[in-house]
XYZ file of N, CA and C in Angstrom:
363
model
N 32.804 28.163 135.370
C 32.231 29.456 135.689
C 32.405 30.374 134.482
N 31.337 31.016 134.067
C 31.410 31.908 132.910
C 31.426 33.358 133.377
N 32.147 34.176 132.640
C 32.221 35.597 132.925
C 31.260 36.317 132.004
N 30.411 37.145 132.591
C 29.462 37.903 131.787
C 30.007 39.311 131.584
N 30.199 39.693 130.323
C 30.702 41.016 130.007
C 29.535 41.947 129.716
N 29.671 43.176 130.164
C 28.670 44.192 129.873
C 29.136 44.971 128.662
N 28.304 45.065 127.693
C 28.643 45.832 126.499
C 27.846 47.128 126.502
N 28.195 48.021 125.601
C 27.455 49.271 125.481
C 25.990 48.993 125.144
N 25.768 47.941 124.361
C 24.389 47.584 124.007
C 23.602 47.194 125.263
N 24.247 46.448 126.177
C 23.596 46.063 127.428
C 23.364 47.275 128.330
N 24.356 48.160 128.407
C 24.253 49.325 129.287
C 23.145 50.276 128.864
N 22.950 50.427 127.565
C 21.984 51.411 127.078
C 20.611 50.838 126.736
N 20.490 49.527 126.677
C 19.212 48.915 126.270
C 18.053 49.511 127.053
N 16.958 49.843 126.399
C 16.559 49.603 125.015
C 16.988 50.698 124.036
N 17.824 51.626 124.490
C 18.332 52.685 123.627
C 19.419 52.086 122.733
N 19.422 52.466 121.471
C 20.345 51.908 120.489
C 21.616 52.768 120.414
N 22.797 52.180 120.648
C 24.044 52.956 120.649
C 24.344 53.667 119.332
N 23.805 53.194 118.219
C 24.047 53.846 116.928
C 23.214 55.108 116.720
N 22.267 55.372 117.618
C 21.445 56.573 117.501
C 22.287 57.811 117.753
N 21.847 58.911 117.154
C 22.416 60.215 117.494
C 21.618 60.762 118.678
N 22.124 61.825 119.252
C 21.386 62.496 120.330
C 20.027 62.949 119.795
N 19.997 63.417 118.564
C 18.733 63.833 117.934
C 17.748 62.658 117.879
N 18.236 61.467 117.477
C 17.382 60.273 117.437
C 16.842 59.953 118.824
N 17.719 60.047 119.822
C 17.309 59.761 121.194
C 16.203 60.713 121.637
N 16.389 61.999 121.388
C 15.391 62.984 121.808
C 14.071 62.795 121.074
N 14.152 62.419 119.815
C 12.927 62.133 119.066
C 12.204 60.931 119.681
N 12.956 59.906 120.033
C 12.382 58.705 120.648
C 11.789 59.036 122.014
N 12.441 59.923 122.755
C 11.957 60.319 124.082
C 10.785 61.290 124.015
N 10.464 61.786 122.826
C 9.346 62.722 122.709
C 8.012 62.052 123.031
N 7.976 60.733 122.998
C 6.803 59.987 123.465
C 6.778 60.153 124.987
N 5.745 60.786 125.498
C 5.676 61.131 126.914
C 5.825 59.920 127.831
N 5.334 58.756 127.406
C 5.470 57.557 128.235
C 6.937 57.194 128.438
N 7.738 57.344 127.408
C 9.164 57.021 127.531
C 9.872 58.016 128.435
N 9.512 59.262 128.348
C 10.154 60.288 129.163
C 9.926 60.058 130.655
N 8.907 59.278 130.990
C 8.598 58.993 132.393
C 8.839 57.532 132.767
N 9.425 56.768 131.880
C 9.665 55.344 132.108
C 10.885 55.170 133.013
N 10.651 54.741 134.242
C 11.731 54.611 135.222
C 12.766 53.562 134.824
N 12.416 52.629 133.947
C 13.400 51.637 133.511
C 14.477 52.268 132.620
N 14.248 53.486 132.162
C 15.229 54.192 131.335
C 16.183 55.043 132.173
N 15.996 55.053 133.483
C 16.808 55.908 134.352
C 18.303 55.611 134.198
N 18.662 54.347 134.216
C 20.086 53.985 134.146
C 20.720 54.373 132.805
N 20.146 53.963 131.656
C 20.785 54.360 130.394
C 20.783 55.876 130.174
N 19.699 56.549 130.572
C 19.678 58.007 130.426
C 20.701 58.658 131.347
N 20.905 58.080 132.528
C 21.910 58.598 133.453
C 23.314 58.505 132.878
N 23.605 57.406 132.204
C 24.915 57.220 131.576
C 25.113 58.261 130.471
N 24.088 58.435 129.654
C 24.162 59.395 128.539
C 24.273 60.823 129.070
N 23.450 61.152 130.036
C 23.434 62.507 130.594
C 24.775 62.829 131.259
N 25.340 61.871 131.988
C 26.641 62.096 132.641
C 27.737 62.343 131.614
N 27.695 61.607 130.510
C 28.695 61.793 129.458
C 28.531 63.151 128.771
N 27.295 63.607 128.628
C 27.030 64.901 127.980
C 27.407 66.082 128.857
N 27.032 66.028 130.123
C 27.193 67.190 130.999
C 28.476 67.185 131.804
N 28.962 66.000 132.161
C 30.153 65.916 132.995
C 29.907 66.315 134.430
N 28.652 66.456 134.830
C 28.310 66.860 136.189
C 27.539 65.755 136.895
N 28.055 65.290 138.024
C 27.340 64.246 138.756
C 26.152 64.801 139.534
N 25.205 63.963 139.815
C 24.061 64.319 140.649
C 24.400 63.929 142.087
N 23.825 64.638 143.051
C 24.063 64.275 144.448
C 23.076 63.216 144.912
N 22.087 62.940 144.127
C 21.094 61.914 144.437
C 20.693 61.206 143.165
N 19.624 60.457 143.227
C 19.147 59.695 142.065
C 18.094 60.520 141.326
N 18.429 61.058 140.144
C 17.470 61.878 139.395
C 16.391 61.017 138.736
N 15.256 61.605 138.493
C 14.178 60.918 137.778
C 14.490 60.899 136.287
N 13.782 60.060 135.556
C 13.976 60.040 134.104
C 13.576 61.385 133.501
N 12.581 62.019 134.078
C 12.160 63.337 133.588
C 13.284 64.350 133.767
N 13.937 64.346 134.933
C 15.040 65.278 135.180
C 16.208 64.999 134.241
N 16.510 63.725 134.000
C 17.591 63.365 133.089
C 17.273 63.810 131.664
N 16.027 63.582 131.247
C 15.608 63.994 129.903
C 15.706 65.504 129.759
N 15.242 66.236 130.753
C 15.315 67.707 130.706
C 16.765 68.184 130.646
N 17.638 67.528 131.386
C 19.044 67.905 131.369
C 19.667 67.670 129.992
N 19.328 66.537 129.370
C 19.836 66.252 128.024
C 19.329 67.300 127.040
N 18.035 67.614 127.104
C 17.440 68.622 126.215
C 18.102 69.982 126.436
N 18.321 70.341 127.690
C 18.949 71.622 128.014
C 20.380 71.692 127.479
N 21.115 70.614 127.630
C 22.492 70.567 127.141
C 22.530 70.700 125.625
N 21.641 69.992 124.942
C 21.579 70.074 123.481
C 21.163 71.479 123.052
N 20.300 72.114 123.826
C 19.902 73.487 123.512
C 21.064 74.464 123.595
N 21.970 74.238 124.542
C 23.106 75.139 124.688
C 24.303 74.732 123.824
N 24.326 73.476 123.380
C 25.401 72.973 122.512
C 24.778 72.247 121.316
N 24.172 72.971 120.386
C 23.447 72.337 119.284
C 24.273 71.362 118.449
N 25.578 71.535 118.422
C 26.411 70.652 117.592
C 26.398 69.202 118.071
N 26.010 68.960 119.323
C 25.998 67.574 119.833
C 24.788 66.784 119.332
N 23.828 67.447 118.698
C 22.638 66.741 118.203
C 22.980 65.593 117.273
N 24.021 65.747 116.490
C 24.389 64.722 115.517
C 25.453 63.758 116.025
N 25.793 63.855 117.295
C 26.771 62.967 117.898
C 26.128 61.615 118.184
N 26.783 60.547 117.740
C 26.262 59.201 118.004
C 26.523 58.840 119.456
N 25.610 58.100 120.049
C 25.741 57.728 121.453
C 26.999 56.919 121.718
N 27.337 55.985 120.843
C 28.533 55.188 121.107
C 29.818 55.993 120.927
N 29.750 57.139 120.265
C 30.902 58.038 120.179
C 30.959 58.972 121.394
N 29.828 59.223 121.990
C 29.745 60.102 123.152
C 30.313 59.451 124.405
N 30.048 58.178 124.579
C 30.439 57.505 125.808
C 31.950 57.327 125.895
N 32.482 57.285 127.116
C 33.930 57.183 127.300
C 34.548 56.063 126.481
N 35.542 56.411 125.706
C 36.258 55.429 124.918
C 35.588 55.053 123.617
N 34.393 55.551 123.349
C 33.691 55.229 122.108
C 33.641 53.736 121.865
N 34.246 53.260 120.784
C 34.248 51.849 120.447
C 34.939 50.981 121.479
N 35.809 51.567 122.300
C 36.521 50.822 123.334
C 35.582 50.088 124.273
N 34.506 50.732 124.671
C 33.622 50.118 125.645
C 32.966 48.846 125.089
N 32.833 48.756 123.768
C 32.250 47.554 123.174
C 33.204 46.370 123.296
N 34.505 46.626 123.220
C 35.481 45.549 123.233
C 36.061 45.276 124.612
N 36.114 46.258 125.448
C 36.672 46.104 126.793
C 35.802 46.863 127.773
N 34.706 46.258 128.201
C 33.774 46.956 129.086
C 34.414 47.291 130.425
N 33.914 48.331 131.095
C 34.464 48.694 132.397
C 34.252 47.564 133.403
N 35.108 47.520 134.398
C 35.014 46.487 135.430
C 33.703 46.617 136.191
N 33.298 47.823 136.466
C 32.002 48.036 137.100
C 31.312 49.223 136.428
N 30.044 49.389 136.716
C 29.251 50.420 136.049
C 29.729 51.834 136.353
N 30.377 52.030 137.502
C 30.789 53.376 137.864
C 31.893 53.905 136.956
N 32.604 53.007 136.261
C 33.686 53.445 135.375
C 33.161 54.353 134.270
N 31.938 54.120 133.820
C 31.361 54.949 132.763
C 31.189 56.389 133.234
N 30.969 56.580 134.525
C 30.770 57.921 135.058
C 32.073 58.583 135.486
N 33.077 57.811 135.864
C 34.271 58.371 136.484
C 35.087 59.252 135.549
N 35.096 58.981 134.274
C 35.905 59.757 133.339
C 35.431 61.201 133.270
N 34.137 61.404 133.401
C 33.582 62.751 133.275
C 33.163 63.341 134.617
N 33.659 62.801 135.697
C 33.242 63.286 137.015
C 33.661 64.739 137.198
N 32.742 65.537 137.674
C 33.016 66.953 137.908
C 33.535 67.130 139.332
N 34.259 68.219 139.573
C 34.703 68.488 140.933
C 33.490 68.633 141.855
N 33.646 68.329 143.143
C 32.509 68.375 144.073
C 31.768 69.700 144.093
N 32.445 70.825 143.823
C 31.765 72.114 143.866
C 30.772 72.300 142.719
N 30.791 71.412 141.725
C 29.859 71.515 140.605
C 28.707 70.526 140.708
N 28.602 69.818 141.820
C 27.542 68.827 141.953
C 26.176 69.502 141.934
N 25.215 68.793 141.359
C 23.862 69.329 141.263
C 22.969 68.624 142.263
N 21.944 69.295 142.644
C 20.948 68.714 143.534
C 19.853 68.086 142.703
N 19.262 67.036 143.214
C 18.137 66.405 142.540
C 16.965 67.365 142.584
N 16.333 67.547 141.436
C 15.172 68.406 141.355
C 13.911 67.560 141.503
N 13.026 67.991 142.359
C 11.750 67.298 142.509
C 10.787 67.906 141.516
N 10.254 67.041 140.638
C 9.313 67.517 139.627
C 7.959 66.916 139.809
């Protein structure tokens, strides 16, 4: 029986972990990507790490993209932050992936009073 490890590359695919937030936003400027539902999971991981606020439901890729853009607008210094440095543990996740996917979100979990509602767009 083989054990399959999840790496940061697997979690973010097709997004490249070496990209900066600026690179990501430039790549997402293609309208098709901003609405690509297959990007929901990697964008959710990135958005959770940036904002530290959990969603009460499943946000759309458009809502996640808008949240990332809004966060970068209020914290311009994060534009040059590399994605693999942003995620919990930075290089750690490449060598010792979390036991389950929720571990990536748990480090930055906000108190329940800060939870956001899913926006219908």
